mmCIF file of C-alpha atoms in Angstrom:
data_model
loop_
_atom_site.group_PDB
_atom_site.id
_atom_site.type_symbol
_atom_site.label_atom_id
_atom_site.label_comp_id
_atom_site.label_asym_id
_atom_site.label_seq_id
_atom_site.Cartn_x
_atom_site.Cartn_y
_atom_site.Cartn_z
ATOM 1 C CA MET A 1 -30.622 153.693 -9.187
ATOM 2 C CA THR A 2 -33.627 153.956 -11.014
ATOM 3 C CA ARG A 3 -36.526 151.252 -8.975
ATOM 4 C CA ARG A 4 -38.369 150.512 -12.362
ATOM 5 C CA ALA A 5 -39.595 146.872 -12.380
ATOM 6 C CA THR A 6 -37.449 145.296 -15.363
ATOM 7 C CA LEU A 7 -39.008 142.233 -16.278
ATOM 8 C CA PHE A 8 -36.374 140.220 -15.238
ATOM 9 C CA HIS A 9 -36.886 142.210 -12.048
ATOM 10 C CA LEU A 10 -40.288 140.681 -11.757
ATOM 11 C CA LEU A 11 -39.992 137.300 -12.458
ATOM 12 C CA GLY A 12 -36.974 137.387 -10.075
ATOM 13 C CA ASP A 13 -40.066 138.652 -7.717
ATOM 14 C CA VAL A 14 -41.496 135.697 -7.897
ATOM 15 C CA ALA A 15 -38.701 133.232 -8.473
ATOM 16 C CA HIS A 16 -37.210 134.098 -4.649
ATOM 17 C CA GLY A 17 -37.977 131.365 -2.099
ATOM 18 C CA ALA A 18 -39.914 129.527 -4.798
ATOM 19 C CA VAL A 19 -38.806 126.709 -3.077
ATOM 20 C CA LEU A 20 -40.862 127.387 -0.031
ATOM 21 C CA LYS A 21 -43.550 128.219 -2.431
ATOM 22 C CA GLY A 22 -43.753 125.057 -4.209
ATOM 23 C CA LEU A 23 -43.583 123.093 -1.024
ATOM 24 C CA ALA A 24 -46.382 125.357 0.504
ATOM 25 C CA LEU A 25 -48.891 124.728 -2.836
ATOM 26 C CA SER A 26 -47.735 120.948 -2.902
ATOM 27 C CA ALA A 27 -49.151 120.774 0.310
ATOM 28 C CA ARG A 28 -52.202 122.162 -0.340
ATOM 29 C CA LEU A 29 -52.916 119.858 -3.521
ATOM 30 C CA VAL A 30 -52.034 116.703 -0.892
ATOM 31 C CA PHE A 31 -54.669 118.583 1.518
ATOM 32 C CA LEU A 32 -57.180 117.581 -1.714
ATOM 33 C CA LEU A 33 -56.300 114.764 -3.181
ATOM 34 C CA THR A 34 -55.727 112.958 0.891
ATOM 35 C CA VAL A 35 -57.281 114.748 3.788
ATOM 36 C CA ALA A 36 -60.027 116.881 1.906
ATOM 37 C CA THR A 37 -62.163 113.004 0.068
ATOM 38 C CA GLY A 38 -61.129 111.302 3.459
ATOM 39 C CA LEU A 39 -63.725 113.190 4.989
ATOM 40 C CA ALA A 40 -67.292 112.856 5.551
ATOM 41 C CA ASP A 41 -70.094 114.297 3.205
ATOM 42 C CA GLY A 42 -70.673 118.090 4.065
ATOM 43 C CA GLU A 43 -67.598 118.648 6.526
ATOM 44 C CA LEU A 44 -65.625 119.815 3.468
ATOM 45 C CA GLY A 45 -68.102 122.832 3.360
ATOM 46 C CA SER A 46 -67.848 122.952 7.108
ATOM 47 C CA TYR A 47 -64.382 123.618 7.433
ATOM 48 C CA VAL A 48 -64.449 126.324 4.578
ATOM 49 C CA TYR A 49 -67.343 127.987 5.845
ATOM 50 C CA LEU A 50 -65.840 128.421 9.437
ATOM 51 C CA SER A 51 -62.420 129.432 7.772
ATOM 52 C CA SER A 52 -64.058 131.993 6.054
ATOM 53 C CA MET A 53 -65.952 133.037 9.181
ATOM 54 C CA ALA A 54 -62.872 133.476 11.215
ATOM 55 C CA ALA A 55 -60.800 135.198 8.313
ATOM 56 C CA LEU A 56 -63.180 137.946 7.304
ATOM 57 C CA LEU A 57 -63.407 138.490 11.165
ATOM 58 C CA GLY A 58 -59.781 138.591 11.353
ATOM 59 C CA ARG A 59 -59.767 141.020 8.842
ATOM 60 C CA ILE A 60 -61.662 143.675 11.084
ATOM 61 C CA GLY A 61 -60.244 142.884 14.227
ATOM 62 C CA GLY A 62 -56.853 143.473 12.274
ATOM 63 C CA LEU A 63 -58.155 147.130 11.508
ATOM 64 C CA GLY A 64 -56.346 147.265 8.041
ATOM 65 C CA LEU A 65 -53.037 147.590 9.432
ATOM 66 C CA GLU A 66 -51.784 145.069 7.495
ATOM 67 C CA GLU A 67 -52.090 147.404 4.468
ATOM 68 C CA GLN A 68 -51.420 150.576 6.425
ATOM 69 C CA LEU A 69 -48.333 149.792 8.227
ATOM 70 C CA PRO A 70 -45.997 149.274 5.795
ATOM 71 C CA LEU A 71 -47.060 152.701 5.114
ATOM 72 C CA GLU A 72 -46.033 153.824 8.600
ATOM 73 C CA ILE A 73 -42.752 152.281 8.935
ATOM 74 C CA ARG A 74 -41.576 152.309 4.757
ATOM 75 C CA GLY A 75 -38.255 150.550 6.458
ATOM 76 C CA ARG A 76 -38.046 152.035 10.045
ATOM 77 C CA ARG A 77 -37.272 149.272 12.539
ATOM 78 C CA PRO A 78 -37.467 151.344 15.805
ATOM 79 C CA THR A 79 -41.317 151.986 14.889
ATOM 80 C CA ALA A 80 -41.340 147.723 13.209
ATOM 81 C CA SER A 81 -40.349 146.721 16.765
ATOM 82 C CA ARG A 82 -43.249 148.281 19.027
ATOM 83 C CA TRP A 83 -45.817 146.763 16.319
ATOM 84 C CA LEU A 84 -44.059 143.659 16.806
ATOM 85 C CA ARG A 85 -44.107 144.240 20.898
ATOM 86 C CA THR A 86 -47.734 144.392 19.608
ATOM 87 C CA ALA A 87 -48.154 141.415 17.889
ATOM 88 C CA GLU A 88 -46.351 139.289 20.369
ATOM 89 C CA ILE A 89 -49.137 139.961 23.096
ATOM 90 C CA LEU A 90 -51.330 138.988 19.798
ATOM 91 C CA PHE A 91 -49.918 135.394 20.367
ATOM 92 C CA VAL A 92 -50.173 135.304 23.776
ATOM 93 C CA LEU A 93 -53.805 135.457 23.747
ATOM 94 C CA GLY A 94 -54.357 133.200 21.009
ATOM 95 C CA LEU A 95 -51.850 130.174 23.217
ATOM 96 C CA PHE A 96 -54.843 130.859 25.776
ATOM 97 C CA LEU A 97 -57.832 130.829 22.996
ATOM 98 C CA PHE A 98 -56.617 128.144 21.603
ATOM 99 C CA GLY A 99 -56.279 126.117 24.751
ATOM 100 C CA GLY A 100 -59.360 126.661 24.967
ATOM 101 C CA ALA A 101 -60.449 125.329 22.162
ATOM 102 C CA LEU A 102 -59.133 122.379 22.365
ATOM 103 C CA MET A 103 -61.105 121.648 25.256
ATOM 104 C CA SER A 104 -64.655 122.358 24.760
ATOM 105 C CA ARG A 105 -64.473 122.348 20.414
ATOM 106 C CA HIS A 106 -67.279 124.524 20.088
ATOM 107 C CA PRO A 107 -67.691 126.417 17.253
ATOM 108 C CA VAL A 108 -68.284 129.638 18.906
ATOM 109 C CA LEU A 109 -64.407 129.417 20.283
ATOM 110 C CA LEU A 110 -62.862 127.741 17.233
ATOM 111 C CA VAL A 111 -63.618 130.786 14.852
ATOM 112 C CA GLY A 112 -62.015 132.934 18.016
ATOM 113 C CA ALA A 113 -59.111 131.547 18.126
ATOM 114 C CA LEU A 114 -58.462 131.078 14.837
ATOM 115 C CA THR A 115 -59.591 134.812 14.293
ATOM 116 C CA ILE A 116 -56.581 136.029 16.711
ATOM 117 C CA ALA A 117 -54.324 133.732 15.497
ATOM 118 C CA TYR A 118 -55.284 135.790 11.840
ATOM 119 C CA ILE A 119 -55.177 139.242 13.555
ATOM 120 C CA THR A 120 -51.784 138.322 15.133
ATOM 121 C CA THR A 121 -50.463 137.280 11.525
ATOM 122 C CA SER A 122 -51.596 140.752 9.967
ATOM 123 C CA TYR A 123 -49.600 143.027 12.484
ATOM 124 C CA LEU A 124 -46.566 140.483 11.902
ATOM 125 C CA ALA A 125 -47.145 141.161 8.210
ATOM 126 C CA GLY A 126 -47.727 144.841 8.317
ATOM 127 C CA ALA A 127 -44.825 145.128 10.980
ATOM 128 C CA LEU A 128 -42.624 143.394 8.715
ATOM 129 C CA ARG A 129 -43.541 143.762 4.881
ATOM 130 C CA THR A 130 -40.872 146.502 5.186
ATOM 131 C CA ILE A 131 -37.818 145.310 6.889
ATOM 132 C CA ARG A 132 -38.424 141.936 5.663
ATOM 133 C CA ILE A 133 -39.573 141.382 3.103
ATOM 134 C CA THR A 134 -38.958 138.969 1.110
ATOM 135 C CA GLY A 135 -38.283 136.658 4.140
ATOM 136 C CA SER A 136 -41.696 137.633 5.599
ATOM 137 C CA GLU A 137 -43.321 136.160 2.725
ATOM 138 C CA ARG A 138 -42.172 133.151 2.537
ATOM 139 C CA LEU A 139 -42.778 131.939 6.158
ATOM 140 C CA ARG A 140 -46.553 133.345 5.424
ATOM 141 C CA ASP A 141 -46.425 129.737 3.538
ATOM 142 C CA LEU A 142 -45.005 127.447 6.076
ATOM 143 C CA HIS A 143 -48.153 126.842 8.103
ATOM 144 C CA TRP A 144 -49.946 125.666 5.413
ATOM 145 C CA ILE A 145 -46.800 122.745 4.819
ATOM 146 C CA LEU A 146 -47.393 122.907 8.672
ATOM 147 C CA PHE A 147 -51.031 122.508 8.418
ATOM 148 C CA VAL A 148 -51.378 119.533 5.826
ATOM 149 C CA ALA A 149 -48.429 117.375 7.519
ATOM 150 C CA MET A 150 -49.898 117.588 10.550
ATOM 151 C CA ALA A 151 -53.825 116.585 9.106
ATOM 152 C CA ILE A 152 -52.244 113.625 7.636
ATOM 153 C CA LEU A 153 -49.995 112.501 10.411
ATOM 154 C CA LEU A 154 -52.869 113.059 13.487
ATOM 155 C CA PRO A 155 -54.845 112.514 11.040
ATOM 156 C CA ALA A 156 -57.662 115.121 10.809
ATOM 157 C CA ARG A 157 -61.361 113.431 10.121
ATOM 158 C CA ASN A 158 -64.417 116.041 10.223
ATOM 159 C CA ALA A 159 -63.579 120.213 9.898
ATOM 160 C CA GLU A 160 -63.671 120.740 13.667
ATOM 161 C CA GLN A 161 -59.782 118.823 13.967
ATOM 162 C CA LEU A 162 -58.631 121.066 10.525
ATOM 163 C CA ILE A 163 -59.887 123.974 12.494
ATOM 164 C CA LEU A 164 -57.324 122.968 15.320
ATOM 165 C CA LEU A 165 -54.351 122.204 13.554
ATOM 166 C CA MET A 166 -54.654 125.139 11.257
ATOM 167 C CA ILE A 167 -54.770 127.264 14.589
ATOM 168 C CA LEU A 168 -51.826 125.635 15.895
ATOM 169 C CA ALA A 169 -50.042 125.793 12.083
ATOM 170 C CA LEU A 170 -50.398 129.627 12.322
ATOM 171 C CA LEU A 171 -49.211 129.614 16.027
ATOM 172 C CA SER A 172 -46.115 127.675 15.336
ATOM 173 C CA VAL A 173 -45.061 130.003 12.049
ATOM 174 C CA GLN A 174 -46.060 133.264 14.121
ATOM 175 C CA ALA A 175 -43.448 132.021 17.294
ATOM 176 C CA LEU A 176 -40.999 131.255 14.183
ATOM 177 C CA GLU A 177 -41.246 135.246 13.262
ATOM 178 C CA VAL A 178 -40.898 136.817 16.628
ATOM 179 C CA VAL A 179 -37.310 134.164 17.311
ATOM 180 C CA LEU A 180 -36.733 135.392 14.051
ATOM 181 C CA SER A 181 -37.024 139.605 14.699
ATOM 182 C CA ARG A 182 -35.495 138.973 17.943
ATOM 183 C CA VAL A 183 -32.752 137.653 17.063
ATOM 184 C CA GLN A 184 -31.888 140.156 14.587
ATOM 185 C CA ARG A 185 -33.230 142.442 16.803
ATOM 186 C CA VAL A 186 -36.053 144.201 14.102
ATOM 187 C CA ILE A 187 -37.746 143.486 18.633
ATOM 188 C CA ALA A 188 -35.737 146.016 20.350
ATOM 189 C CA GLU A 189 -35.508 145.102 23.914
ATOM 190 C CA GLY A 190 -37.377 148.190 26.303
ATOM 191 C CA ARG A 191 -38.764 150.113 23.299
ATOM 192 C CA ARG A 192 -42.462 150.779 24.344
ATOM 193 C CA LEU A 193 -45.631 149.893 22.529
ATOM 194 C CA PRO A 194 -47.855 151.877 20.131
ATOM 195 C CA SER A 195 -49.028 154.506 22.629
ATOM 196 C CA TRP A 196 -52.890 154.731 22.576
ATOM 197 C CA SER A 197 -52.925 158.219 20.199
ATOM 198 C CA ASN A 198 -50.516 156.438 17.996
ATOM 199 C CA PHE A 199 -52.862 153.334 17.539
ATOM 200 C CA VAL A 200 -55.970 155.226 17.226
ATOM 201 C CA ASP A 201 -53.880 157.754 14.787
ATOM 202 C CA LEU A 202 -53.199 154.812 12.728
ATOM 203 C CA VAL A 203 -56.121 153.439 12.781
ATOM 204 C CA LYS A 204 -57.827 157.179 11.200
ATOM 205 C CA LEU A 205 -55.626 156.126 8.085
ATOM 206 C CA SER A 206 -56.245 152.708 8.184
ATOM 207 C CA TRP A 207 -60.116 152.304 8.667
ATOM 208 C CA ARG A 208 -60.899 152.762 4.998
ATOM 209 C CA LYS A 209 -58.105 150.305 4.758
ATOM 210 C CA LEU A 210 -60.010 147.962 7.113
ATOM 211 C CA VAL A 211 -62.776 148.022 5.058
ATOM 212 C CA ALA A 212 -60.858 147.156 1.898
ATOM 213 C CA ALA A 213 -59.906 144.438 3.393
ATOM 214 C CA ALA A 214 -63.011 142.660 4.414
ATOM 215 C CA ALA A 215 -64.223 143.687 1.660
ATOM 216 C CA VAL A 216 -61.120 141.763 -0.392
ATOM 217 C CA LEU A 217 -62.024 138.563 1.559
ATOM 218 C CA ALA A 218 -65.698 138.552 1.663
ATOM 219 C CA ILE A 219 -65.350 138.787 -2.186
ATOM 220 C CA VAL A 220 -62.948 135.804 -2.926
ATOM 221 C CA ARG A 221 -64.770 133.786 0.503
ATOM 222 C CA ALA A 222 -68.225 135.211 -0.512
ATOM 223 C CA LEU A 223 -69.700 131.338 -3.116
ATOM 224 C CA VAL A 224 -69.278 129.370 -0.126
ATOM 225 C CA LEU A 225 -70.836 132.450 2.529
ATOM 226 C CA TRP A 226 -73.481 133.640 0.470
ATOM 227 C CA PRO A 227 -75.489 129.515 0.458
ATOM 228 C CA GLU A 228 -74.656 130.349 4.356
ATOM 229 C CA TRP A 229 -75.890 133.424 4.871
ATOM 230 C CA LEU A 230 -78.877 132.734 2.865
ATOM 231 C CA ARG A 231 -79.781 129.469 4.274
ATOM 232 C CA MET A 232 -79.390 127.408 1.044
ATOM 233 C CA ASP A 233 -80.014 123.984 0.860
ATOM 234 C CA ILE A 234 -76.633 123.062 -1.021
ATOM 235 C CA ASP A 235 -74.117 120.544 -1.088
ATOM 236 C CA LEU A 236 -71.073 123.048 -0.608
ATOM 237 C CA ASP A 237 -68.257 120.119 -0.864
ATOM 238 C CA GLU A 238 -67.461 120.866 -4.533
ATOM 239 C CA ILE A 239 -67.846 124.748 -4.785
ATOM 240 C CA ALA A 240 -65.080 123.900 -1.712
ATOM 241 C CA TYR A 241 -63.020 121.987 -3.434
ATOM 242 C CA ALA A 242 -62.906 124.019 -6.378
ATOM 243 C CA LEU A 243 -62.200 127.445 -4.621
ATOM 244 C CA LEU A 244 -59.236 125.999 -2.396
ATOM 245 C CA ILE A 245 -57.691 124.725 -6.264
ATOM 246 C CA GLY A 246 -58.830 128.782 -6.865
ATOM 247 C CA GLU A 247 -56.964 130.189 -4.190
ATOM 248 C CA ALA A 248 -53.773 128.356 -3.885
ATOM 249 C CA PHE A 249 -53.581 129.745 -7.177
ATOM 250 C CA TRP A 250 -54.347 132.659 -6.289
ATOM 251 C CA GLN A 251 -51.428 132.948 -3.673
ATOM 252 C CA THR A 252 -49.073 132.699 -6.368
ATOM 253 C CA LEU A 253 -50.153 135.272 -7.888
ATOM 254 C CA MET A 254 -50.256 137.438 -4.863
ATOM 255 C CA VAL A 255 -46.782 136.879 -4.130
ATOM 256 C CA LEU A 256 -46.281 139.788 -7.033
ATOM 257 C CA VAL A 257 -48.568 141.991 -5.875
ATOM 258 C CA HIS A 258 -47.125 142.297 -2.231
ATOM 259 C CA ARG A 259 -43.862 142.704 -3.495
ATOM 260 C CA ARG A 260 -44.632 144.748 -5.423
ATOM 261 C CA TYR A 261 -46.378 146.771 -3.231
ATOM 262 C CA ALA A 262 -43.902 147.234 -0.724
ATOM 263 C CA ALA A 263 -41.279 147.795 -2.904
ATOM 264 C CA TYR A 264 -43.799 151.027 -4.200
ATOM 265 C CA CYS A 265 -44.384 151.709 -0.457
ATOM 266 C CA ARG A 266 -40.406 152.312 -0.134
ATOM 267 C CA LEU A 267 -39.627 154.623 -3.498
ATOM 268 C CA ASP A 268 -39.754 158.192 -3.129
ATOM 269 C CA LYS A 269 -41.982 160.328 -5.557
ATOM 270 C CA ALA A 270 -39.955 161.155 -8.561
ATOM 271 C CA GLU A 271 -39.289 157.334 -8.501
ATOM 272 C CA LEU A 272 -43.048 156.090 -8.295
ATOM 273 C CA ALA A 273 -45.011 157.028 -11.502
ATOM 274 C CA GLU A 274 -41.991 155.671 -13.610
ATOM 275 C CA GLY A 275 -41.571 152.665 -11.212
ATOM 276 C CA ILE A 276 -45.867 152.029 -11.668
ATOM 277 C CA ARG A 277 -46.372 152.719 -15.135
ATOM 278 C CA SER A 278 -43.238 150.120 -15.255
ATOM 279 C CA ASP A 279 -45.418 147.750 -13.780
ATOM 280 C CA LEU A 280 -48.785 148.146 -15.355
ATOM 281 C CA SER A 281 -46.964 147.050 -18.806
ATOM 282 C CA ARG A 282 -45.379 144.300 -16.924
ATOM 283 C CA VAL A 283 -47.389 142.612 -14.909
ATOM 284 C CA GLY A 284 -51.404 143.000 -16.405
ATOM 285 C CA PRO A 285 -50.217 140.718 -18.718
ATOM 286 C CA MET A 286 -48.076 138.446 -17.234
ATOM 287 C CA VAL A 287 -51.066 138.260 -14.678
ATOM 288 C CA GLY A 288 -53.327 137.479 -17.854
ATOM 289 C CA LEU A 289 -50.894 134.470 -19.048
ATOM 290 C CA TYR A 290 -50.728 132.869 -16.538
ATOM 291 C CA GLY A 291 -54.216 132.699 -15.550
ATOM 292 C CA LEU A 292 -54.984 131.839 -18.916
ATOM 293 C CA LEU A 293 -52.660 128.996 -19.178
ATOM 294 C CA VAL A 294 -53.800 127.692 -15.618
ATOM 295 C CA SER A 295 -57.211 127.712 -16.553
ATOM 296 C CA ALA A 296 -56.751 126.124 -19.682
ATOM 297 C CA GLY A 297 -55.093 123.304 -18.343
ATOM 298 C CA ALA A 298 -58.251 123.371 -15.726
ATOM 299 C CA ALA A 299 -60.674 123.222 -18.793
ATOM 300 C CA LEU A 300 -58.691 120.377 -20.813
ATOM 301 C CA ILE A 301 -58.667 118.237 -17.938
ATOM 302 C CA GLY A 302 -62.299 118.629 -17.787
ATOM 303 C CA GLN A 303 -62.550 118.018 -21.299
ATOM 304 C CA LEU A 304 -61.132 114.465 -20.975
ATOM 305 C CA ASP A 305 -62.751 113.581 -18.018
ATOM 306 C CA ILE A 306 -60.139 112.922 -15.460
ATOM 307 C CA THR A 307 -60.909 111.917 -12.240
ATOM 308 C CA ILE A 308 -58.744 112.616 -9.638
ATOM 309 C CA ALA A 309 -59.116 111.475 -6.006
ATOM 310 C CA GLY A 310 -63.195 111.466 -6.229
ATOM 311 C CA PHE A 311 -63.423 114.924 -8.161
ATOM 312 C CA ASN A 312 -63.480 115.899 -11.526
ATOM 313 C CA SER A 313 -65.635 119.618 -11.941
ATOM 314 C CA TRP A 314 -62.496 120.172 -13.536
ATOM 315 C CA TRP A 315 -64.800 123.109 -15.535
ATOM 316 C CA LEU A 316 -65.987 124.773 -12.432
ATOM 317 C CA VAL A 317 -62.067 125.136 -11.500
ATOM 318 C CA ALA A 318 -60.969 126.542 -15.154
ATOM 319 C CA GLN A 319 -64.239 129.259 -13.871
ATOM 320 C CA MET A 320 -63.325 129.596 -10.627
ATOM 321 C CA VAL A 321 -58.986 130.484 -11.965
ATOM 322 C CA GLY A 322 -60.481 132.951 -14.193
ATOM 323 C CA PHE A 323 -61.814 135.080 -11.297
ATOM 324 C CA PHE A 324 -58.571 134.605 -9.280
ATOM 325 C CA THR A 325 -57.269 136.109 -11.970
ATOM 326 C CA ALA A 326 -58.729 139.463 -12.210
ATOM 327 C CA VAL A 327 -59.094 139.867 -8.239
ATOM 328 C CA SER A 328 -55.738 139.772 -8.415
ATOM 329 C CA TRP A 329 -54.622 142.032 -11.242
ATOM 330 C CA TYR A 330 -57.767 144.240 -9.639
ATOM 331 C CA LEU A 331 -55.602 144.287 -6.418
ATOM 332 C CA MET A 332 -52.284 145.506 -8.207
ATOM 333 C CA LEU A 333 -54.286 148.424 -9.547
ATOM 334 C CA ARG A 334 -56.168 149.074 -6.064
ATOM 335 C CA TYR A 335 -52.406 149.003 -4.759
ATOM 336 C CA VAL A 336 -51.356 152.058 -7.092
ATOM 337 C CA VAL A 337 -53.770 153.694 -5.998
ATOM 338 C CA TRP A 338 -53.411 153.813 -2.313
ATOM 339 C CA VAL A 339 -49.800 154.502 -2.435
ATOM 340 C CA ILE A 340 -50.928 157.392 -5.040
ATOM 341 C CA ARG A 341 -53.890 158.981 -2.641
ATOM 342 C CA ASP A 342 -54.086 156.446 0.256
ATOM 343 C CA PHE A 343 -57.630 155.463 -0.731
ATOM 344 C CA ASP A 344 -60.614 156.256 -3.448
ATOM 345 C CA TRP A 345 -64.455 155.488 -3.006
ATOM 346 C CA ARG A 346 -64.838 154.277 -6.048
ATOM 347 C CA LEU A 347 -62.632 151.457 -5.748
ATOM 348 C CA ALA A 348 -64.856 150.593 -2.308
ATOM 349 C CA GLY A 349 -67.750 150.851 -4.963
ATOM 350 C CA LEU A 350 -66.697 148.303 -7.132
ATOM 351 C CA GLU A 351 -65.836 145.948 -4.306
ATOM 352 C CA LEU A 352 -69.757 145.730 -2.977
ATOM 353 C CA VAL A 353 -70.526 145.505 -6.580
ATOM 354 C CA LEU A 354 -68.771 142.225 -6.675
ATOM 355 C CA ILE A 355 -69.832 141.200 -3.403
ATOM 356 C CA VAL A 356 -73.010 141.563 -3.670
ATOM 357 C CA SER A 357 -73.166 140.318 -7.391
ATOM 358 C CA GLN A 358 -72.009 136.808 -6.086
ATOM 359 C CA ALA A 359 -75.384 137.023 -3.892
ATOM 360 C CA VAL A 360 -77.702 137.238 -7.770
ATOM 361 C CA VAL A 361 -75.182 134.427 -9.277
ATOM 362 C CA VAL A 362 -75.723 132.134 -6.148
ATOM 363 C CA ILE A 363 -79.701 132.849 -6.189
ATOM 364 C CA THR A 364 -80.261 133.008 -10.041
ATOM 365 C CA MET A 365 -77.622 130.562 -11.531
ATOM 366 C CA PRO A 366 -76.283 126.852 -11.031
ATOM 367 C CA VAL A 367 -74.239 126.288 -8.928
ATOM 368 C CA ALA A 368 -72.138 124.473 -12.111
ATOM 369 C CA TYR A 369 -72.176 128.680 -13.299
ATOM 370 C CA TRP A 370 -71.116 130.030 -10.090
ATOM 371 C CA PRO A 371 -67.607 131.068 -10.419
ATOM 372 C CA GLY A 372 -68.321 132.348 -14.140
ATOM 373 C CA GLY A 373 -70.559 134.617 -13.024
ATOM 374 C CA ALA A 374 -68.661 135.879 -10.752
ATOM 375 C CA CYS A 375 -65.567 136.187 -13.018
ATOM 376 C CA ILE A 376 -67.699 138.063 -15.584
ATOM 377 C CA VAL A 377 -68.542 140.507 -13.181
ATOM 378 C CA ALA A 378 -64.596 141.132 -11.503
ATOM 379 C CA ILE A 379 -63.819 141.709 -15.238
ATOM 380 C CA ALA A 380 -66.010 144.484 -15.660
ATOM 381 C CA CYS A 381 -64.796 145.769 -11.759
ATOM 382 C CA LEU A 382 -61.250 146.058 -13.224
ATOM 383 C CA ILE A 383 -61.585 147.578 -16.445
ATOM 384 C CA GLY A 384 -63.244 150.227 -14.068
ATOM 385 C CA ALA A 385 -60.009 150.153 -11.570
ATOM 386 C CA ARG A 386 -58.249 150.883 -14.099
ATOM 387 C CA LEU A 387 -59.093 153.699 -14.888
ATOM 388 C CA VAL A 388 -59.017 154.712 -11.596
ATOM 389 C CA ALA A 389 -55.699 154.222 -11.481
ATOM 390 C CA HIS A 390 -54.866 155.692 -14.932
ATOM 391 C CA SER A 391 -56.747 158.773 -13.063
ATOM 392 C CA ALA A 392 -54.861 158.724 -10.021
ATOM 393 C CA LEU A 393 -51.837 158.330 -11.968
ATOM 394 C CA SER A 394 -52.182 161.215 -14.019
ATOM 395 C CA LEU A 395 -52.348 163.425 -11.394
ATOM 396 C CA GLN A 396 -49.913 161.875 -9.155
ATOM 397 C CA THR A 397 -46.799 164.112 -10.513
ATOM 398 C CA SER A 398 -49.269 167.283 -9.923
ATOM 399 C CA ALA A 399 -49.853 166.905 -6.436
ATOM 400 C CA PRO A 400 -48.098 168.614 -3.972
ATOM 401 C CA ASP A 401 -48.069 165.574 -0.979
ATOM 402 C CA SER A 402 -50.059 162.313 -1.805
ATOM 403 C CA ALA A 403 -52.349 160.935 1.144
ATOM 404 C CA GLY A 404 -50.721 157.393 1.141
ATOM 405 C CA SER A 405 -47.161 158.789 2.236
ATOM 406 C CA ARG A 406 -48.302 160.460 5.424
ATOM 407 C CA ARG A 407 -47.088 159.204 8.267
ATOM 408 C CA VAL A 408 -47.989 159.024 11.628
ATOM 409 C CA SER A 409 -45.340 160.253 14.383
#
């Protein structure tokens, strides 16, 4: 039976788990309307910067295994069990660091504890992506619901408190993932941890994806990171607000992108080319149309001069949605290349362009046009990525085996 994705199947991928996804998006909206508006000036920008640094360090510490593990595991539970045991150890370490951060509130400990939480999440996601595809993706949204609920009930008044609550939310979801994996016997009793040689061999395959994973995080948060790194005296609250809205939109698109990647990892060579060609003719237009509609809606709100919770920079949001749409489409193409031949340095070059160009945008353009400038460069890089993916797909059928299909014993 062919596994070529029809439009019905793609819509089913998006709809599956839609209730929890909708609740998570609603939680983000509630955060922006209530918690974010109650923060003192500068606290929202500080929170986004600190959480971005933790996420970036988490990507580096994750060693690219979130993307490589699905290629290693490919639905095999015994292999998944070994890596889930590793995630359990990281989870315990995260609990200890959370206790230290709770007592000291020092920014270094806060960022460190959140970093470990992100690393644990990446290990769990990579280990479960081909085992419990839709269930794992749904649970990854749950931490936002918990985070916002706690931020309202406690309540959180500054960046440090928000970081602590985010750590607690992530730890809660990780505990649930571990319990479910044990109940479903994905984690087998007596199963050993991955051997050191197994770990080293896998990292030899994943280090390029580590570079790519860190690059993507830097790309999506660069408009907040660069002003801090360059010591620019700019209030980041407004751009942080727009970025959080755009990122919420981005997460809805990434559900489809991640599920297609998981599906590619399970296809054999005969089915892969057909499935990818089907997706490129359907997923791209779906992503583009969705982004266009959301961006136009944000622009319309701005044109009507509507203020919501004190925020009225909807032109920023419209630009940010366009930027994240291009990034989502780019990531879809990058996964196509990865499955066919593991890694392509031309894509790494495009990602470097996306990161450095945002520094140029931040230095040379007014804040009101930062996302627009980043969006223009992202569209240009998207065109380049499409050419790379087309080249890889054309050569796929003639290759004896793809680098992306290698397994570590």
